CSV table of C-alpha atoms in Angstrom, one decimal:
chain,number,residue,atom,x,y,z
M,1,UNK,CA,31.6,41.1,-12.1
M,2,UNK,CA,30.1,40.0,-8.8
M,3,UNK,CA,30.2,43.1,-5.9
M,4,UNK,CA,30.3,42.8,-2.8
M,5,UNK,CA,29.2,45.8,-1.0
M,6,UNK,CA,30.1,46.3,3.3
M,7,UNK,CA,27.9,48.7,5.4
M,8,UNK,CA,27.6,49.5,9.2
M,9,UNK,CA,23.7,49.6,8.2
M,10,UNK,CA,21.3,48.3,5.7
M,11,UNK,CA,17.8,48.6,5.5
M,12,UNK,CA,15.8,45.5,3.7
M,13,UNK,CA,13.8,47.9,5.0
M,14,UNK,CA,12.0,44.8,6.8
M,15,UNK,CA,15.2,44.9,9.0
M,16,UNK,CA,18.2,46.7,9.9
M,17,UNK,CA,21.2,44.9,9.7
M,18,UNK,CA,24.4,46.1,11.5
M,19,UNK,CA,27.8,46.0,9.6
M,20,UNK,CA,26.5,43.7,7.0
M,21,UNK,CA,27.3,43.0,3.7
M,22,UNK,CA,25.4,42.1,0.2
M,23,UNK,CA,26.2,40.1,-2.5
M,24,UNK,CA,25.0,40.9,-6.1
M,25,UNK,CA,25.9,38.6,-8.9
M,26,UNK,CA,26.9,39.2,-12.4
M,27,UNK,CA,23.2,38.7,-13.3
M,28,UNK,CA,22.4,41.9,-11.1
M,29,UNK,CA,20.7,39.8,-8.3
M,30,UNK,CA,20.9,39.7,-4.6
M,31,UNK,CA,23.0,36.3,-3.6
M,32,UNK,CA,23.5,37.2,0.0
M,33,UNK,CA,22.6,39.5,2.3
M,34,UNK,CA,23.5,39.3,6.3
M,35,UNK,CA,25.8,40.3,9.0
M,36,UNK,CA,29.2,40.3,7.5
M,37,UNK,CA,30.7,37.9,9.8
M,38,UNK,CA,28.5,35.3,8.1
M,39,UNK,CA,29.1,36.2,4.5
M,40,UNK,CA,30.7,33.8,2.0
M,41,UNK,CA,34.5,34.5,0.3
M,42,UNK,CA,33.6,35.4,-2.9
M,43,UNK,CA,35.6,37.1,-5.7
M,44,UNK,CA,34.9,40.1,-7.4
M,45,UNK,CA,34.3,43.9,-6.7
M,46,UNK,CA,34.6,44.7,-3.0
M,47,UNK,CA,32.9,48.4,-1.7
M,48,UNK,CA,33.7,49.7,1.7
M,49,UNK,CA,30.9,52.3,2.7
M,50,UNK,CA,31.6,52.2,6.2
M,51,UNK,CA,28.8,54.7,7.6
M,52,UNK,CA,26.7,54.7,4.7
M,53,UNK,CA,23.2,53.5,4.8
M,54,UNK,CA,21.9,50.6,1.9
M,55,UNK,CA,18.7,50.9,1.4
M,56,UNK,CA,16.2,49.4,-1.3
M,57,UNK,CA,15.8,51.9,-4.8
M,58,UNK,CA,12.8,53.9,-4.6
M,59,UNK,CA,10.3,53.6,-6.7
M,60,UNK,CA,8.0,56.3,-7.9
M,61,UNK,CA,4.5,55.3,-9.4
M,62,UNK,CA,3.6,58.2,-10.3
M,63,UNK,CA,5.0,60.5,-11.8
M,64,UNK,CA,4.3,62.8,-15.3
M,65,UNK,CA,8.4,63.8,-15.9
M,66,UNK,CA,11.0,65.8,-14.8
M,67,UNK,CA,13.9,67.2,-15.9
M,68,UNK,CA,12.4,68.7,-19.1
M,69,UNK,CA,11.0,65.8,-19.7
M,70,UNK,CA,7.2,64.9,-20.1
M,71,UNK,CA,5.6,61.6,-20.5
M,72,UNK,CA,4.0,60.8,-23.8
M,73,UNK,CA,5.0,64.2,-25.3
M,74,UNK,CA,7.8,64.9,-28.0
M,75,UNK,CA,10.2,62.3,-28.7
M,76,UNK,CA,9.2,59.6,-26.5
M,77,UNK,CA,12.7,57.5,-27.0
M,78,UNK,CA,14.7,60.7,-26.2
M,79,UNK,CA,12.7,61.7,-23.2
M,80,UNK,CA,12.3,58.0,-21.5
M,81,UNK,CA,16.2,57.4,-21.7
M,82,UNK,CA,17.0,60.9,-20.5
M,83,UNK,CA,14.6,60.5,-17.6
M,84,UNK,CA,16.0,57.2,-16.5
M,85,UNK,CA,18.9,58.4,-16.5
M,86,UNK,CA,18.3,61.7,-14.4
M,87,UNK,CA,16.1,60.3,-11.8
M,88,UNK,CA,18.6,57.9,-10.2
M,89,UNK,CA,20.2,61.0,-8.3
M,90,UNK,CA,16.8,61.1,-6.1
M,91,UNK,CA,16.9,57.1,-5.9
M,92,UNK,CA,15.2,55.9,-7.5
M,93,UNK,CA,15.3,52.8,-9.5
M,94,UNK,CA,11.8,52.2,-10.7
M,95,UNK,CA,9.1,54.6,-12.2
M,96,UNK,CA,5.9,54.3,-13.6
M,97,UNK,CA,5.2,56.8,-16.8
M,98,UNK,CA,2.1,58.7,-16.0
M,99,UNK,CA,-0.2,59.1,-19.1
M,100,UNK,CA,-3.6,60.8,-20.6
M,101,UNK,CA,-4.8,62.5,-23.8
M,102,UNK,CA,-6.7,65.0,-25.4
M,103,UNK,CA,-9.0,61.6,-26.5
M,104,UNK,CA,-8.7,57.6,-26.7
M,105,UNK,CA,-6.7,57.8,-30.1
M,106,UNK,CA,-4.1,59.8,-28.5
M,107,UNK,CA,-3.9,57.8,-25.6
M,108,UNK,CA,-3.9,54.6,-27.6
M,109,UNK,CA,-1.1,56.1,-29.4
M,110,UNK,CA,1.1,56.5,-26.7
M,111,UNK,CA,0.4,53.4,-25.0
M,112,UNK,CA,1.2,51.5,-28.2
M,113,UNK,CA,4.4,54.5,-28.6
M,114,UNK,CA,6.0,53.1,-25.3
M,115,UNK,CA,5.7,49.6,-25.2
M,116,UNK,CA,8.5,48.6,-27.2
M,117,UNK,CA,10.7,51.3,-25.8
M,118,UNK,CA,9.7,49.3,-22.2
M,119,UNK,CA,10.2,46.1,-23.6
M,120,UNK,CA,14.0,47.5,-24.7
M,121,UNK,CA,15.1,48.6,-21.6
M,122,UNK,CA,16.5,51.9,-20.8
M,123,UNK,CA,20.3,52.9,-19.3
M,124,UNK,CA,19.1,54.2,-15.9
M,125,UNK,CA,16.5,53.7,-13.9
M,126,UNK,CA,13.7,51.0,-14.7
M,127,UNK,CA,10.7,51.6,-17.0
M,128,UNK,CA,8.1,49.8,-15.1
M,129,UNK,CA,5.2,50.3,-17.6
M,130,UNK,CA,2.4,52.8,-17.6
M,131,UNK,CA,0.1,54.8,-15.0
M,132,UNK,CA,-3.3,55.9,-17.3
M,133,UNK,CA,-4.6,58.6,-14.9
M,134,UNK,CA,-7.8,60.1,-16.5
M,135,UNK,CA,-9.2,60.3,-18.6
M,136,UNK,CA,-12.3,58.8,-16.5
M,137,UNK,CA,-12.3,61.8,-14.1
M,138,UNK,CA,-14.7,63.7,-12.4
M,139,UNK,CA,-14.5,67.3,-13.8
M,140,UNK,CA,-15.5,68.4,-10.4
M,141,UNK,CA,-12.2,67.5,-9.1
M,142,UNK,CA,-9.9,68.0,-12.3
M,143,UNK,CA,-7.4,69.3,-10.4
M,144,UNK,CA,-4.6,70.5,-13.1
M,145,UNK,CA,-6.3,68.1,-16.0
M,146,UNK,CA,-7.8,69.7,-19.1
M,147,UNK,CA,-11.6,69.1,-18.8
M,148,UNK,CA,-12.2,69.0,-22.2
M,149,UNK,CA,-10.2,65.5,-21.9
M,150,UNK,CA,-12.7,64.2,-19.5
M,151,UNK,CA,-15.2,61.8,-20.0
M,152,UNK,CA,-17.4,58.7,-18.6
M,153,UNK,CA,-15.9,55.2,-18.0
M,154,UNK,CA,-15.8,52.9,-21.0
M,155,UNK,CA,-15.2,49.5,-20.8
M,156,UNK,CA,-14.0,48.8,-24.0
M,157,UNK,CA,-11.5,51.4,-24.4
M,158,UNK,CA,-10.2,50.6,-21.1
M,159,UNK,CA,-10.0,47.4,-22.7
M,160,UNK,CA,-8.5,48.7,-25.7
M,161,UNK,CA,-5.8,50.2,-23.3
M,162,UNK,CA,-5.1,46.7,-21.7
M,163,UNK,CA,-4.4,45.1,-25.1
M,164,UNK,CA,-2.0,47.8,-26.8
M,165,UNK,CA,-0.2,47.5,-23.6
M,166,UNK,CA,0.6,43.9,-23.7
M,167,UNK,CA,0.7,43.9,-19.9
M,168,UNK,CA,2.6,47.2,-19.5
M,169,UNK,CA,-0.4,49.0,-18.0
M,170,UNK,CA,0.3,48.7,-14.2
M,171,UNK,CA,-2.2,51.4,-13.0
M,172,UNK,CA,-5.0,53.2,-13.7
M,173,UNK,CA,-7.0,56.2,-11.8
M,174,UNK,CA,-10.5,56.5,-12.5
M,175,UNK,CA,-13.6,58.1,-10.5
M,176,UNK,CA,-16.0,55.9,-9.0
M,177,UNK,CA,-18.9,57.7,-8.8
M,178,UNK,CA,-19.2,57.9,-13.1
M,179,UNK,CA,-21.4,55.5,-15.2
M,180,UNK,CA,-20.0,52.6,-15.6
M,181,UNK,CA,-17.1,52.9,-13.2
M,182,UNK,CA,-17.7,49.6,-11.3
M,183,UNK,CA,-17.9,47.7,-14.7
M,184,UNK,CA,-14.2,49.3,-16.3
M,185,UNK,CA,-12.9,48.3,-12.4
M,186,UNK,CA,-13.6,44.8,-12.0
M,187,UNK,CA,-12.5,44.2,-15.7
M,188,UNK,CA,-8.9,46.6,-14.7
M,189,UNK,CA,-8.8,44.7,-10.9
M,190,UNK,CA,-9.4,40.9,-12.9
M,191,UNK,CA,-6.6,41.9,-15.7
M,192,UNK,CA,-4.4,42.4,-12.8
M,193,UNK,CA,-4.1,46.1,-13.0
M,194,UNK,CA,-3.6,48.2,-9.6
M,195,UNK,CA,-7.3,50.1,-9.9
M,196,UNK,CA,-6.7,53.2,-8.1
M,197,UNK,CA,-10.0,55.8,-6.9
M,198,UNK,CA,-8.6,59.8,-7.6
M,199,UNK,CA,-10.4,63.0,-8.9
M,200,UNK,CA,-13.8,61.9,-6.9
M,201,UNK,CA,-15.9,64.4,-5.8
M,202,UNK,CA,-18.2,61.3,-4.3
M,203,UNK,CA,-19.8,60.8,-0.7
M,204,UNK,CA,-18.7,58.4,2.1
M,205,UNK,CA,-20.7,55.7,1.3
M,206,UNK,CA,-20.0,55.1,-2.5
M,207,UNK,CA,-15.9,55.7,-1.7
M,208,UNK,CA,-16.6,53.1,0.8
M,209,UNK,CA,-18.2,50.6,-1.4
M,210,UNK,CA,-15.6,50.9,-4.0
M,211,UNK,CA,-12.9,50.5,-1.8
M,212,UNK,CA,-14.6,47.2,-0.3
M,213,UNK,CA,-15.1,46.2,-3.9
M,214,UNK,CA,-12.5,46.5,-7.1
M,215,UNK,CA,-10.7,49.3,-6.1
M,216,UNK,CA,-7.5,48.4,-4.3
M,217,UNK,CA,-5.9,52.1,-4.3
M,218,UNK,CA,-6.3,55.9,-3.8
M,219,UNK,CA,-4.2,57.8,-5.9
M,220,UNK,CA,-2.4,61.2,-4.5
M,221,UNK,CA,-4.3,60.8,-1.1
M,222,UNK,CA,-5.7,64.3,0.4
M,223,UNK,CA,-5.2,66.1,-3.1
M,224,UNK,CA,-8.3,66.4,-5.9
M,225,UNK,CA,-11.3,64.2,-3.9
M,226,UNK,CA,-13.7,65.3,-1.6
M,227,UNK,CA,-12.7,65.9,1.8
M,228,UNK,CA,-13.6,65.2,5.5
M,229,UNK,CA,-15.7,67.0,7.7
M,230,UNK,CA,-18.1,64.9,10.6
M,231,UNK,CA,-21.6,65.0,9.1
M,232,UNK,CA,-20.3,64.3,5.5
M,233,UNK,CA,-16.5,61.6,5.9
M,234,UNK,CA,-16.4,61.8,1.4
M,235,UNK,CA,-13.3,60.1,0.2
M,236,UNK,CA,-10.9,61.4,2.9
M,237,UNK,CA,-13.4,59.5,5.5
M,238,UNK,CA,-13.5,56.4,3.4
M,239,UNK,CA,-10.2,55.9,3.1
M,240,UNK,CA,-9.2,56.8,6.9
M,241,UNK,CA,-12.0,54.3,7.5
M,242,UNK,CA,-10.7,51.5,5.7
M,243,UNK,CA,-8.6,48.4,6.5
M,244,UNK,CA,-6.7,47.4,3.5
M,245,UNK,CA,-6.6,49.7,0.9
M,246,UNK,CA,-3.3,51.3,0.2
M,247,UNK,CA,-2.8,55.5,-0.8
M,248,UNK,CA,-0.2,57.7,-2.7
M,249,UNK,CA,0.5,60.6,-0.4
M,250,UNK,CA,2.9,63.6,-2.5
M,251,UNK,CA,5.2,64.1,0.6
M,252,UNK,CA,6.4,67.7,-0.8
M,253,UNK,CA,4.8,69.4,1.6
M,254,UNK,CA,2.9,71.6,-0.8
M,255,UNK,CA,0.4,69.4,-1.5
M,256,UNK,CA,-0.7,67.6,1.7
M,257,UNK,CA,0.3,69.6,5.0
M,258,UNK,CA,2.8,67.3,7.6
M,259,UNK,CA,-0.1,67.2,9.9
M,260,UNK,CA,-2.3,65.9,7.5
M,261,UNK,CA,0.5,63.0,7.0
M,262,UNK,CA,1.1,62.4,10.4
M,263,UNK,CA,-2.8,61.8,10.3
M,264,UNK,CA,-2.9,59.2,7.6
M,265,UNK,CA,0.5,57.5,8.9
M,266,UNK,CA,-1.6,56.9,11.7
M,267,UNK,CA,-4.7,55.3,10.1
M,268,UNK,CA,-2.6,53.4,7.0
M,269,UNK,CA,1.3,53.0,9.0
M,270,UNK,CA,4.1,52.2,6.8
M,271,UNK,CA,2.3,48.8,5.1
M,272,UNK,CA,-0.5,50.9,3.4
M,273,UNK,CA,1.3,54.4,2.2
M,274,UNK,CA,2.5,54.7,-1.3
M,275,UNK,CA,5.1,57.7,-1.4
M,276,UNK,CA,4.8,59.4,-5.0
M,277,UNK,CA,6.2,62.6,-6.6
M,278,UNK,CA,3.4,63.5,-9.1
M,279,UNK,CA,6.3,65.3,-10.8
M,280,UNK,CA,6.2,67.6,-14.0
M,281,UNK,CA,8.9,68.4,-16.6
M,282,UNK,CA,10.4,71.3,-14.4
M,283,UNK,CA,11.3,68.9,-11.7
M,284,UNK,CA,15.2,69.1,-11.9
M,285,UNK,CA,15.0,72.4,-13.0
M,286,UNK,CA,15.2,76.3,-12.4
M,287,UNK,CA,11.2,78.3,-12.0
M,288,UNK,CA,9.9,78.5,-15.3
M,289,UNK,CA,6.8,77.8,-17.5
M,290,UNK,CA,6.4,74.3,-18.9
M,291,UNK,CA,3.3,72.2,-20.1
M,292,UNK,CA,1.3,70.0,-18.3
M,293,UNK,CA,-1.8,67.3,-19.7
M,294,UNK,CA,-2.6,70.1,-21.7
M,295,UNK,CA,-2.4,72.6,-19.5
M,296,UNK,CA,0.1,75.6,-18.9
M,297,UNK,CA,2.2,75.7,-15.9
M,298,UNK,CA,4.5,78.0,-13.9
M,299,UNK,CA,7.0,76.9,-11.1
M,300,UNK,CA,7.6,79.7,-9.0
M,301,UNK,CA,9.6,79.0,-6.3
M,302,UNK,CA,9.5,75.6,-6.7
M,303,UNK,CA,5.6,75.5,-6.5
M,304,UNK,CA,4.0,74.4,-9.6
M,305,UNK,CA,0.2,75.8,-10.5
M,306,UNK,CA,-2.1,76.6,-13.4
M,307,UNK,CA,-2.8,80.5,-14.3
M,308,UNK,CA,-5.7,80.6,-11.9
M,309,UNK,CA,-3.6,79.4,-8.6
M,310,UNK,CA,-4.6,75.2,-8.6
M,311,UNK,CA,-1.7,73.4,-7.8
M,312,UNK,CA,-0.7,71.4,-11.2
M,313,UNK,CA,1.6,68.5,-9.8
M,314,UNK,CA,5.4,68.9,-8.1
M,315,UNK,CA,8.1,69.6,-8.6
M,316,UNK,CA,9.7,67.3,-6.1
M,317,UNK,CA,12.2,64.4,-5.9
M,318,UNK,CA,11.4,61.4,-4.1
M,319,UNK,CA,14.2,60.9,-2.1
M,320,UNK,CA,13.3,64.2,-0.7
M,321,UNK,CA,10.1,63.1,0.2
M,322,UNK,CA,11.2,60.5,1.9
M,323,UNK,CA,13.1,62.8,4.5
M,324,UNK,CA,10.0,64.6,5.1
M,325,UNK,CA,8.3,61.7,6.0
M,326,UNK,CA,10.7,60.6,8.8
M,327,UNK,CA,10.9,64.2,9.6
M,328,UNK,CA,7.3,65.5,9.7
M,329,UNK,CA,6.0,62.2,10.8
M,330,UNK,CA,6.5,59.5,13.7
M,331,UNK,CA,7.8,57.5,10.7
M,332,UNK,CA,11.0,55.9,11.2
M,333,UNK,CA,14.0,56.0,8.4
M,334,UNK,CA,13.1,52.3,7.6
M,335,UNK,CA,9.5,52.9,7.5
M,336,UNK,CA,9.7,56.6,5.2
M,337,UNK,CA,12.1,53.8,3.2
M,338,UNK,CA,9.3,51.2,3.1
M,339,UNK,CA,6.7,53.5,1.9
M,340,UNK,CA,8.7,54.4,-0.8
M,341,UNK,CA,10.3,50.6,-2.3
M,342,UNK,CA,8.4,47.7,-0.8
M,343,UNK,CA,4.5,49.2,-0.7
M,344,UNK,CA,5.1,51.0,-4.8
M,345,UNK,CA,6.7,47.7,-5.7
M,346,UNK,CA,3.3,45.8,-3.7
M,347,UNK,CA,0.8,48.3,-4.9
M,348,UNK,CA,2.4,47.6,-9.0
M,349,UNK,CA,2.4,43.5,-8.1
M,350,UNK,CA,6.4,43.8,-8.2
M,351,UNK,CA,6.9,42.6,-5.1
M,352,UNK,CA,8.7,39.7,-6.1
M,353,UNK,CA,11.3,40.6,-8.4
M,354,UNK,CA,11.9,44.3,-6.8
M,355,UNK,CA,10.9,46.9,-3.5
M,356,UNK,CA,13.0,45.2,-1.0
M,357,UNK,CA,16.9,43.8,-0.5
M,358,UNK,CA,16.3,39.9,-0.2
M,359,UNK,CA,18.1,37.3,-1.7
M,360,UNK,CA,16.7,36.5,-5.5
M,361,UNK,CA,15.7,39.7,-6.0
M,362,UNK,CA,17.1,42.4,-8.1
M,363,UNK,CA,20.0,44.7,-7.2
M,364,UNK,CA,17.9,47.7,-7.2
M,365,UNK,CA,19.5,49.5,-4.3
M,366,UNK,CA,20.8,52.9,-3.2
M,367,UNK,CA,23.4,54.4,-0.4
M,368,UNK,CA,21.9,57.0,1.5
M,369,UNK,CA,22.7,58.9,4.7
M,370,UNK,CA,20.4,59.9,7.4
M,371,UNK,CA,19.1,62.8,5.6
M,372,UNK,CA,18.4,60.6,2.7
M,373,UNK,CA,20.7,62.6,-0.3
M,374,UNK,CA,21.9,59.6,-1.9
M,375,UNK,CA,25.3,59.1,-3.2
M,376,UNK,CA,25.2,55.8,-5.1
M,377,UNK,CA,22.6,54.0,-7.1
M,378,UNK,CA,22.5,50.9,-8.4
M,379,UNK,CA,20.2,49.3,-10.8
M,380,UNK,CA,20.3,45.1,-11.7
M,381,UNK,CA,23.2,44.9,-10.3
M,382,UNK,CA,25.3,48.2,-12.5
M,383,UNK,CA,26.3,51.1,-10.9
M,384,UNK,CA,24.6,54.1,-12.8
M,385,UNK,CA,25.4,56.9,-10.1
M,386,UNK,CA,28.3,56.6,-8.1
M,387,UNK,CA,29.3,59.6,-5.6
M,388,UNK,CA,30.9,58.1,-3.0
């Protein structure tokens, strides 16, 4: 049935319109979206939500689980649905399943697990394909990995990866300071794949040349690469420094302190952040113990770390994030918004089809207020939270 949905403000998040109204068709796309004064008489399914805020779904590329669940673990049918299904409270409508193994069997495994489950579709929000982060990392900068799954760059199992995944490989997070780095990035960047620079321990000048070169993104920003001081930039430099690349920031709080992120608002702005969650299985849920990339974890007080103290992913919710953004930062709503729907979607070479509310594009859109809790979610068009 076609819906017709009335607010005082949606955010495209390009613009803001004022008491406007959108259009979704039975097909789950976006037929009109204006000022409601100029909207068509159509039939179907009419939604008043007067103060309300529409915004585009958030999308969340990357991310290892949540709510008990954990990418390429257990039953992978089970967990995926159960997942989608979970993460629409936060809003979001689009994910990317964040993957590695013990060695390339395993992860070829998995890959080849989760394609047909993609290509099926799940109830909530949308499987979007695959984020492959590690295993060509540099142990220096393991963060909460495994080192013993750690290794150099190999073009043809990165190859291998491309080919199980029949296109469902979106991203992938490699160091490029190993052998053979520049090699498995040209062939990723040329196969379309977002090629993303994390767990570097490298200097200025090489994160510099890579990030001129086949490297078009910086995964988890701040977190598990070398840092910045003035006699020696590393990564941090590099990608302050640079003029198109985008970077995930985890806007938690934990990882990355708010000045930090008012810092790299400033150098990137809204067109050239990535909001992510890098969330484990106990996001959702109460402090406990749970399992990590082969790794055991404890979330005590909502702070997620190995044994030894390293902090081992979050446990946060994107919509939360988000709020933080617009709070911590001189981010506005619409731009916090942006960073996490329109530069994912960009970054993932969605742009077209999701990220933003525009005519011909999906109904993947959420209600929000001003803090950003969200009480409706909709996905192609269906309703799959509604708390209004």
């Amino acid at each position: 049935m076609t819906k017709i949905l009335h607010s005082n403000t949606i955010i495209t998040p390009k613009n803001i319109i004022k008491n406007g109204t959108i259009i979704v068709s039975d097909e789950g796309r976006i037929t009109f979206i204006g000022e409601t004064s100029h909207a068509p008489k159509v039939d179907g399914q009419t939604i008043d939500l007067k103060d309300r805020i529409i915004s585009p779904g958030f999308i969340d590329i990357h991310v290892h689980g949540g709510y008990g669940v954990a990418f390429g673990m257990d039953d992978l049918a089970e967990g995926l649905s159960k997942y989608s299904n979970w993460v629409v409270t936060s809003g979001v409508t689009g994910f990317l399943c964040t993957i590695t193994g013990p060695n390339a069997s395993a992860i070829f495994k998995t890959i080849d697990d989760y394609v047909p489950l993609f290509e099926k579709g799940v109830p909530g929000a949308q499987a979007l394909g695959l984020h492959i982060e590690g295993p060509f990392l540099n142990p220096e900068k393991k963060g909460a990995f495994n080192p013993t799954w750690l290794r150099s760059p190999d073009l043809s199992e990165a190859q291998n990866y491309l080919k199980l995944g029949k296109g469902w490989v979106k991203q992938m997070t490699l160091a490029p300071e190993l052998p053979h780095a520049a090699e498995v990035a040209s062939h990723l960047r040329n196969a379309g794949v977002a090629t993303a620079l994390g767990h570097s321990n490298t200097d200025y000048e090489t994160a510099t040349s890579a990030l001129e070169g086949d490297f078009t993104h910086v995964t988890h920003t701040f977190n598990a690469q070398s840092n910045f001081s003035h006699r020696a930039p590393g990564v941090m430099g590099a990608v302050m420094a640079s003029q198109k690349i985008t970077g995930e920031l985890i806007g938690d709080g934990v990882h990355v302190h708010p000045g930090a992120m008012k810092i790299l608002f400033r150098c990137l702005g809204c067109e050239r952040i990535s909001l992510i969650t890098d969330a484990i299985p106990g996001a959702g849920l109460a402090d406990g113990e749970y399992n990590l990339i082969g790794q055991h974890v404890k979330v005590l007080n909502g702070k997620a770390t190995l044994d030894d103290g390293t902090i081992a992913g979050s446990t946060a919710q994107l919509n939360q994030c988000v709020n933080n953004m617009q709070q911590w930062t001189e981010a506005s709503l619409a731009e916090a918004v942006q960073m996490a729907s329109l530069i994912p979607a960009r970054v993932i070479g969605l742009e077209n089809e999701i990220g933003s509310l525009e005519v011909g594009k999906l109904a993947n859109l959420i209600v929000i207020d001003e803090e950003v809790n969200v009480y409706m979610t909709m996905v192609r068009g269906n309703i799959v939270l509604n708390n209004i």
